[in-house]
CSV table of C-alpha atoms in Angstrom, one decimal:
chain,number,residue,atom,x,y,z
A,2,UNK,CA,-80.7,101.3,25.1
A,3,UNK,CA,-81.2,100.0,21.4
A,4,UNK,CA,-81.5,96.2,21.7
A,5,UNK,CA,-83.5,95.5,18.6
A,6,UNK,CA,-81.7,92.3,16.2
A,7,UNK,CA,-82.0,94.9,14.0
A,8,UNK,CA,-79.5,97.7,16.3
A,9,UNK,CA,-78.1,95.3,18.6
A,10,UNK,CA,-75.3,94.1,16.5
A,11,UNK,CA,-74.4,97.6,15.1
A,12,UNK,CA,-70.4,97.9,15.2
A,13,UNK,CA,-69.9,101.4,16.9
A,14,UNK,CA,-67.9,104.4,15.0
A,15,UNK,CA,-64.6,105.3,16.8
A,16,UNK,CA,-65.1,106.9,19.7
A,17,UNK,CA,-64.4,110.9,19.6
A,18,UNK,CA,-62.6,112.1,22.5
A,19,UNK,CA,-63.1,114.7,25.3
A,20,UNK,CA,-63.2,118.1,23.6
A,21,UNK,CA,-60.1,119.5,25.5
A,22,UNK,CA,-56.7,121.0,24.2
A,23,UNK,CA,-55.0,118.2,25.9
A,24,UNK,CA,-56.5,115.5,24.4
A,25,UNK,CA,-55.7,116.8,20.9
A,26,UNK,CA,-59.1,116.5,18.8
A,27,UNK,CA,-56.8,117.4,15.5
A,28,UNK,CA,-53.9,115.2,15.6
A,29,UNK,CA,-52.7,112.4,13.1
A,30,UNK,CA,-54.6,109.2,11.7
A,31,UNK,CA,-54.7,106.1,13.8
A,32,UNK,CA,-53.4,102.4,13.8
A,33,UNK,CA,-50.6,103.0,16.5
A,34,UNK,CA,-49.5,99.0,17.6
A,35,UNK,CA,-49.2,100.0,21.0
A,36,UNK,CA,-49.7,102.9,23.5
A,37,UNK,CA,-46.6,105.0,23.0
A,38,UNK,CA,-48.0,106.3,20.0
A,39,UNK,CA,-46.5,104.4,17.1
A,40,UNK,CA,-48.2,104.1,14.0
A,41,UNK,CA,-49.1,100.7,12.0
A,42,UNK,CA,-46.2,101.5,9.8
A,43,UNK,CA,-43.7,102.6,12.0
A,44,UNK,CA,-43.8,106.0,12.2
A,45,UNK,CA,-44.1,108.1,15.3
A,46,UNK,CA,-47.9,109.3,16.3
A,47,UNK,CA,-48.4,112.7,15.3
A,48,UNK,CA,-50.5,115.2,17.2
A,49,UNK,CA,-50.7,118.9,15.1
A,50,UNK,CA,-53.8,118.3,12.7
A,51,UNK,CA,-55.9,115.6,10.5
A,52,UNK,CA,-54.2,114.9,7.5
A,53,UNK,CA,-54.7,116.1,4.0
A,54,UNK,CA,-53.1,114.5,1.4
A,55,UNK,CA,-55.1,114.3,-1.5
A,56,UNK,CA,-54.7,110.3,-2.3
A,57,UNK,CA,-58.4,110.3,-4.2
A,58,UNK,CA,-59.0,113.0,-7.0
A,59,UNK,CA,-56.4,111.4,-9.7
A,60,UNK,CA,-57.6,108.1,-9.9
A,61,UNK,CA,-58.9,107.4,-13.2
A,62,UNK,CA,-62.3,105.5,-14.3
A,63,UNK,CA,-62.1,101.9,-14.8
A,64,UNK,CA,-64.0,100.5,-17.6
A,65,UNK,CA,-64.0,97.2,-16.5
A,66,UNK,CA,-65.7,97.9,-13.0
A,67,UNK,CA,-68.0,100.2,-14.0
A,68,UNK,CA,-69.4,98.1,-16.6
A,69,UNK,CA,-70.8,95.8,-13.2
A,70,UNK,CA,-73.3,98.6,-12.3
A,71,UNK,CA,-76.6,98.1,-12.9
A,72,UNK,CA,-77.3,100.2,-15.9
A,73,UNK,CA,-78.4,103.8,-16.0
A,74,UNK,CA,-76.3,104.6,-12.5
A,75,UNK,CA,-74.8,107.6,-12.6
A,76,UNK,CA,-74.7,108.7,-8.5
A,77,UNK,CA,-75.4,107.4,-5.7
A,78,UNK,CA,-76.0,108.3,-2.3
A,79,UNK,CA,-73.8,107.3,0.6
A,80,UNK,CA,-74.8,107.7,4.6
A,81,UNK,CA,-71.6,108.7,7.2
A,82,UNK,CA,-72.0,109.3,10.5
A,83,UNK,CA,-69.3,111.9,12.4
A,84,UNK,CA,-67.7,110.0,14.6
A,85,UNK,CA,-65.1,113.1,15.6
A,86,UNK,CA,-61.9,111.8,15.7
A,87,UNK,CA,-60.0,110.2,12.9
A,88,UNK,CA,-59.2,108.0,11.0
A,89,UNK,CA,-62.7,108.1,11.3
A,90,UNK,CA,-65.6,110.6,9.4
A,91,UNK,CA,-64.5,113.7,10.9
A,92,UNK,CA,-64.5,117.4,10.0
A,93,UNK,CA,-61.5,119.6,8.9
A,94,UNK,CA,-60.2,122.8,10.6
A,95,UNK,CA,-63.3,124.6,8.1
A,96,UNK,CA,-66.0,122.6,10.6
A,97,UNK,CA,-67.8,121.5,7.3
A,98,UNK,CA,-65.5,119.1,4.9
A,99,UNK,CA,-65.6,115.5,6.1
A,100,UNK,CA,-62.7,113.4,5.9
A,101,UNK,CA,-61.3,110.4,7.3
A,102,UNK,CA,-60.7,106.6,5.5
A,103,UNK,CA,-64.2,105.9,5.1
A,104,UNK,CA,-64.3,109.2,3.2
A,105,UNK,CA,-61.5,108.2,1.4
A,106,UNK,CA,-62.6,104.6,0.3
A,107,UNK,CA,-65.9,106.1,-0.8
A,108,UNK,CA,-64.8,108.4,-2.8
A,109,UNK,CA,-61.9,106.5,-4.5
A,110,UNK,CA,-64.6,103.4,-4.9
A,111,UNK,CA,-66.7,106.6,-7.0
A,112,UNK,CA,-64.2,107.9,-8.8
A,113,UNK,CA,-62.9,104.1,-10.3
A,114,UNK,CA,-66.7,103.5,-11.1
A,115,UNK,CA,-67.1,106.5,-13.3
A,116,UNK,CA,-69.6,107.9,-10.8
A,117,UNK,CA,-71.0,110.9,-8.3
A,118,UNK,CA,-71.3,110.9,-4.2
A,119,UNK,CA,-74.5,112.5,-2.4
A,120,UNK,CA,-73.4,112.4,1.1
A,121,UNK,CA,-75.4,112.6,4.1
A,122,UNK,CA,-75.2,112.3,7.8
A,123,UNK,CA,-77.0,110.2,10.0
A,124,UNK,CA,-76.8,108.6,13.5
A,125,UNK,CA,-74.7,105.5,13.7
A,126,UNK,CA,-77.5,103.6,14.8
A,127,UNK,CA,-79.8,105.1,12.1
A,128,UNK,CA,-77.5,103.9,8.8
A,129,UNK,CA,-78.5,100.4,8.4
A,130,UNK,CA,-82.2,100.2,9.0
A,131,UNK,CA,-82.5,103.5,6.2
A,132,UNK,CA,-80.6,101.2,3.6
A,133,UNK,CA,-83.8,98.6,3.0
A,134,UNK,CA,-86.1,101.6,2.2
A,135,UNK,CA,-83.9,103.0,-0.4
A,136,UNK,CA,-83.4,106.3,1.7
A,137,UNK,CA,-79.7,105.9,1.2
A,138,UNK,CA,-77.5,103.7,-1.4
A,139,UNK,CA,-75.3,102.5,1.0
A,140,UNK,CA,-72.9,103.2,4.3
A,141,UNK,CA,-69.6,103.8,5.1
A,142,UNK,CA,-68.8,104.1,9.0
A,143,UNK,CA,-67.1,101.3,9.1
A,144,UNK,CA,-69.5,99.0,10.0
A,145,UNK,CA,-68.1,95.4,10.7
A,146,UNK,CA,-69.6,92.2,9.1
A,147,UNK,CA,-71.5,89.9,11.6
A,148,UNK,CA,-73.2,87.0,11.1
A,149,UNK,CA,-76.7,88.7,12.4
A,150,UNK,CA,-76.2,91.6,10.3
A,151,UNK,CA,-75.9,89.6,7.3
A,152,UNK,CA,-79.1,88.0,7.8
A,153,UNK,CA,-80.6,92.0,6.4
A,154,UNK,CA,-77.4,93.6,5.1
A,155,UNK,CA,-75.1,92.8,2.1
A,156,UNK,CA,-71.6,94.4,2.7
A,157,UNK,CA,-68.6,94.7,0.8
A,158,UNK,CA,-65.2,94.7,2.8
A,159,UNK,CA,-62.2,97.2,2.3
A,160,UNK,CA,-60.7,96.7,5.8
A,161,UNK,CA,-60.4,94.6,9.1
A,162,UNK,CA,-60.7,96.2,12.2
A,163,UNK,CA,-62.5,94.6,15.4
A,164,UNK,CA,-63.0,94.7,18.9
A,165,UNK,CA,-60.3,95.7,21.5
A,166,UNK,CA,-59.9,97.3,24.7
A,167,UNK,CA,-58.0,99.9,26.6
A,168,UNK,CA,-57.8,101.5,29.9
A,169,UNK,CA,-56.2,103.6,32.7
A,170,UNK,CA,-52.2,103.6,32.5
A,171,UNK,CA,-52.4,102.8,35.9
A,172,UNK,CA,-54.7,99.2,35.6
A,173,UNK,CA,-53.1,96.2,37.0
A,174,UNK,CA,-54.6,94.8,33.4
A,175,UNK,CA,-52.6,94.1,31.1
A,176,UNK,CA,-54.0,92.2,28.1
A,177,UNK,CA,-58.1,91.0,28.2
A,178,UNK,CA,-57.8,87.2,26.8
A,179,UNK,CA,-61.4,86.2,28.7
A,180,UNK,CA,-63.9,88.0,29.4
A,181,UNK,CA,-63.9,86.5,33.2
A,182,UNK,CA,-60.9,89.0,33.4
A,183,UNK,CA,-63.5,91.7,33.4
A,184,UNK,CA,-65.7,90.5,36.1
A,185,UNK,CA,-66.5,93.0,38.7
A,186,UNK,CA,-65.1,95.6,36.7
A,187,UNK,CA,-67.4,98.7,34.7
A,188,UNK,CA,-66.8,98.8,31.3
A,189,UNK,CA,-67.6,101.2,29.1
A,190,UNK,CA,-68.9,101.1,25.6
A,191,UNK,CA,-71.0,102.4,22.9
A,192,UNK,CA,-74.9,102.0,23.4
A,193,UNK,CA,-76.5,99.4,20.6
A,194,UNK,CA,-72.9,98.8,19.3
A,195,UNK,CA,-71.7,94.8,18.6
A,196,UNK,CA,-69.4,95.6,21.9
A,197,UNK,CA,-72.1,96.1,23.8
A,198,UNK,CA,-73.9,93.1,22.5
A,199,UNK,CA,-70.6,91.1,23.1
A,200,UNK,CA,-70.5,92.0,26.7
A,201,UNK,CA,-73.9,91.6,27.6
A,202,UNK,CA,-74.4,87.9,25.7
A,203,UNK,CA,-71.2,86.9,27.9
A,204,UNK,CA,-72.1,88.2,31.7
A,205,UNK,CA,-72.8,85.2,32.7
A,206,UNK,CA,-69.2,83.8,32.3
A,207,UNK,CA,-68.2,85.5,35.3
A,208,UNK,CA,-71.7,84.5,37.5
A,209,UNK,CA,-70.8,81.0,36.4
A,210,UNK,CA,-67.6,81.3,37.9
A,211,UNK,CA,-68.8,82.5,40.9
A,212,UNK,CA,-67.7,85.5,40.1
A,213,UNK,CA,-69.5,89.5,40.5
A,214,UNK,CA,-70.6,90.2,36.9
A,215,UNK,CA,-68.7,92.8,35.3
A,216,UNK,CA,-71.4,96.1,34.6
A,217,UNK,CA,-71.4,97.3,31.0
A,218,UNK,CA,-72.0,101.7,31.1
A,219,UNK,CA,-73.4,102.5,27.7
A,220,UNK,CA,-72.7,106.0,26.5
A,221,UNK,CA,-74.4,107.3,23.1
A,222,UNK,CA,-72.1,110.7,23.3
A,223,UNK,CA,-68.7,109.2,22.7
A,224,UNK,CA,-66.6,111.5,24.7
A,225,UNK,CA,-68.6,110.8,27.7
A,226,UNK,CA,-67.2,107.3,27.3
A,227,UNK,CA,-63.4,108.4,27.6
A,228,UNK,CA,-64.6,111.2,30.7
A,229,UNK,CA,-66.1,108.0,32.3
A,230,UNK,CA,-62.3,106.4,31.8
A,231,UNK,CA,-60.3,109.0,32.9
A,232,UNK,CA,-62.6,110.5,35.8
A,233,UNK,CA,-62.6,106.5,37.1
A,234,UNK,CA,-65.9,105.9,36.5
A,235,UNK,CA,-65.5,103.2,34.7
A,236,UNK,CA,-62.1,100.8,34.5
A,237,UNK,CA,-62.1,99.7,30.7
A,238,UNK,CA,-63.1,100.8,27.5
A,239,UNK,CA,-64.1,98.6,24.5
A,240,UNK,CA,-64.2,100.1,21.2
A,241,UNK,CA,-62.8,99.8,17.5
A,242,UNK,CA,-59.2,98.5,17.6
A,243,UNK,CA,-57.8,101.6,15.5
A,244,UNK,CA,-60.5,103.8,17.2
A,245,UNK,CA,-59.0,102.9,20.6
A,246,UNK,CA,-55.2,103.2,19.0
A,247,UNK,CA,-55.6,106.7,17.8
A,248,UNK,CA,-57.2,107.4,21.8
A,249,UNK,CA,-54.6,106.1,23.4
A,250,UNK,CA,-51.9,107.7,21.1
A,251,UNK,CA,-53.6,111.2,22.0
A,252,UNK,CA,-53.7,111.4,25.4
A,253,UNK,CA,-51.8,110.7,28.6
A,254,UNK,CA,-52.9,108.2,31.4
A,255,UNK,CA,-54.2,105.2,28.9
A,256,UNK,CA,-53.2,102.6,27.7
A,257,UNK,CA,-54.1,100.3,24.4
A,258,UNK,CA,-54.6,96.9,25.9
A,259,UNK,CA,-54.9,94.2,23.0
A,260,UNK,CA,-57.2,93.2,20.3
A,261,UNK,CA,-59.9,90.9,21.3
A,262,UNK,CA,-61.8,90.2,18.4
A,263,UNK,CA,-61.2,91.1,14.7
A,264,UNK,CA,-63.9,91.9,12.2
A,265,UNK,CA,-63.9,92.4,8.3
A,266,UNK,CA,-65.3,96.1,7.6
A,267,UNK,CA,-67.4,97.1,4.7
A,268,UNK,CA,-69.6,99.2,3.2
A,269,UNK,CA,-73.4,98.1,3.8
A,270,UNK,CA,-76.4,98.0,1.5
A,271,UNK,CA,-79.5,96.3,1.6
A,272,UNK,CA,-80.0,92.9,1.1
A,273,UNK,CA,-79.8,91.6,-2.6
A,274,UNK,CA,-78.4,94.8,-3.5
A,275,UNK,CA,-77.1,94.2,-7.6
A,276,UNK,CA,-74.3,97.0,-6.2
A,277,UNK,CA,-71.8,94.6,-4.7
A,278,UNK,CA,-70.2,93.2,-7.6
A,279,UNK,CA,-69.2,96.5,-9.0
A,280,UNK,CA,-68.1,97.9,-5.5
A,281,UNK,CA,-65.9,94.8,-4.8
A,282,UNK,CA,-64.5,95.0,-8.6
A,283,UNK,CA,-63.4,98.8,-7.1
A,284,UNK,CA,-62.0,98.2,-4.2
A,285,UNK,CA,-59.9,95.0,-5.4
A,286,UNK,CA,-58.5,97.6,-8.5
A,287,UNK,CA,-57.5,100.1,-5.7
A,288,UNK,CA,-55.8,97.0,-4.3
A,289,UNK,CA,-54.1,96.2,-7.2
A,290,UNK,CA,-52.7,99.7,-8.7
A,291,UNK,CA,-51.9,100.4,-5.1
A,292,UNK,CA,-54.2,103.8,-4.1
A,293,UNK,CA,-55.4,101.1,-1.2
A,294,UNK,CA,-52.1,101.2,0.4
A,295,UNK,CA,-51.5,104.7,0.0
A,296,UNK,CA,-55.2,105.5,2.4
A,297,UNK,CA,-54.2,103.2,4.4
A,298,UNK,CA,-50.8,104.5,5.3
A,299,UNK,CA,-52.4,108.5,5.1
A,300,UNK,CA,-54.4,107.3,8.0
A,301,UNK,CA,-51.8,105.2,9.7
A,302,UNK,CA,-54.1,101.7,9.4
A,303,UNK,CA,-52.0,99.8,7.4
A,304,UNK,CA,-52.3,97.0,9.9
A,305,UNK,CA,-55.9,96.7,8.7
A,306,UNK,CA,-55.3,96.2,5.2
A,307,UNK,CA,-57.0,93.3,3.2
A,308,UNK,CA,-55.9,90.8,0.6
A,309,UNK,CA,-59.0,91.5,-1.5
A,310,UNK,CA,-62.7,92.2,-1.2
A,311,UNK,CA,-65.5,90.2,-0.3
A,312,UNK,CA,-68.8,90.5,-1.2
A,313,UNK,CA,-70.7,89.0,2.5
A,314,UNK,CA,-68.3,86.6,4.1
A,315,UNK,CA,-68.9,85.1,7.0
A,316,UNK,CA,-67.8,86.5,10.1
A,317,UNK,CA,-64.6,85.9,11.6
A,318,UNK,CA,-64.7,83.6,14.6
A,319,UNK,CA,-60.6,84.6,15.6
């Protein structure tokens, strides 16, 4: 179990789900509202194969932005890790072109500045602490901004996602407000993720009650997290709120349960990076000309759209 300040706080990928023809590894992006399988913007979950429109390769250079780069940068290199199931970094039917939204906002950020991707994989976990020695540029896995991660991290938003929780259709829960609701209950969860730092810093709310604490089951292969769900192993998941909307939108017998905590999302460099200004300048002119929306509503999160970049803001406290 990673519980370094430097791993602890690290805000988990979506989950990939059981690799079984029922639970439909290839369907349609995420950002369903509830758990019949409605999208963010109203259309019907679709289950045949990860979309492909092409929302990226047309969008032209912007002078402007690119003139915020520190001079001399022509490429850099960005760090994804394959989280299996979109809308996050997954593969296509070929097994070797990645895709999903932080795919998408990477590459569009690229093409406004005028420059070239390297991509590489790495472990979730592995992203952040590479960034101060310059083995990567940046990330993109949709890391969320936290106060304890800014303390060694500069980010710069595109999206809000967050915490939430699903589980079993046939749980007598119904929506998670407190985390006393969860006492005596396993939950299940993403080893060094901030979910799993959020439910261990809180155990004791249900010993003060006088209450059995609830037991958090860390899983570092992501499907075992949903077999643990489904086999009864565990009676709760807590993952990424689009994550868990795509799940539950994919698969019989669960159920989306609520948002608990929201998060602004961003890619991550090191600290002091001279990167951010150009990045944010990027993002906000996909904002404005509207490529943003269009990502968004490819991979049904339009519900996690943002106003405008930030470069760093301090975490939200909803």
């Amino acid at each position: 179990m990673r519980t370094s300040s430097r791993t602890r706080y690290r805000h988990f990928a979506p989950f990939a789900l059981i690799t079984s023809a029922a639970l439909l590894l290839t369907a349609c992006g995420s950002g369903s509202d509830d758990a019949s399988g409605t999208t963010a913007n109203g259309a019907a979950a679709k289950a045949d194969k990860i979309p492909t429109t092409d929302v990226v390769s047309a969008i032209p250079k912007d002078a402007a932005a690119a003139k915020l780069l520190p001079s001399g940068t022509t490429s850099l290199t960005v760090a994804v890790s394959v989280g299996g199931q979109p809308p996050g970094t997954t593969y296509l039917d070929d097994g070797k072109t990645l895709t999903g939204q932080d795919v998408d906002f990477a590459d569009a950020v690229a093409k406004v500045l005028g420059i070239k991707l390297k991509t590489e994989q790495a472990s979730f976990e592995a992203i952040l602490p590479a960034l101060d020695s310059g083995k990567y540029d940046f990330g993109a896995s949709n890391f969320g901004v936290t106060d304890e991660r800014r303390k060694t991290i500069d980010f710069v938003t595109y999206i809000n996602d967050g915490q939430g929780f699903a589980t079993r259709s046939d749980s007598k829960l119904a929506k998670v407000t407190d985390l006393k609701q969860l006492c005596g209950l396993n939950v299940a969860t993403g080893a060094g993720t901030t979910f799993e730092a959020t439910l261990e810093e809180n155990k004791k709310v249900c010993t003060d009650a006088g209450k059995k604490a609830y037991s958090v089951q860390t899983y570092s292969e992501s499907g075992a997290i949903w077999s643990s769900l489904q086999q009864g192993r565990s009676d709760v998941v807590m993952s990424t709120i689009n994550g868990l909307r795509y799940a539950v939108a994919q698969q019989t017998g669960v159920k989306f349960l609520n948002e608990f905590h929201r998060l602004d999302v961003g890619f991550a460099f090191k600290k002091n990076t001279k990167l951010a200004p150009a990045f944010q300048a990027a993002v906000n002119k996909l904002i404005a000309d509207g490529t943003y929306d269009k990502i968004l509503k490819k991979w049904g999160t339009t519900g996690s759209a943002i106003a405008k970049s930030q470069i760093s803001p301090p975490e939200l406290k909803n």
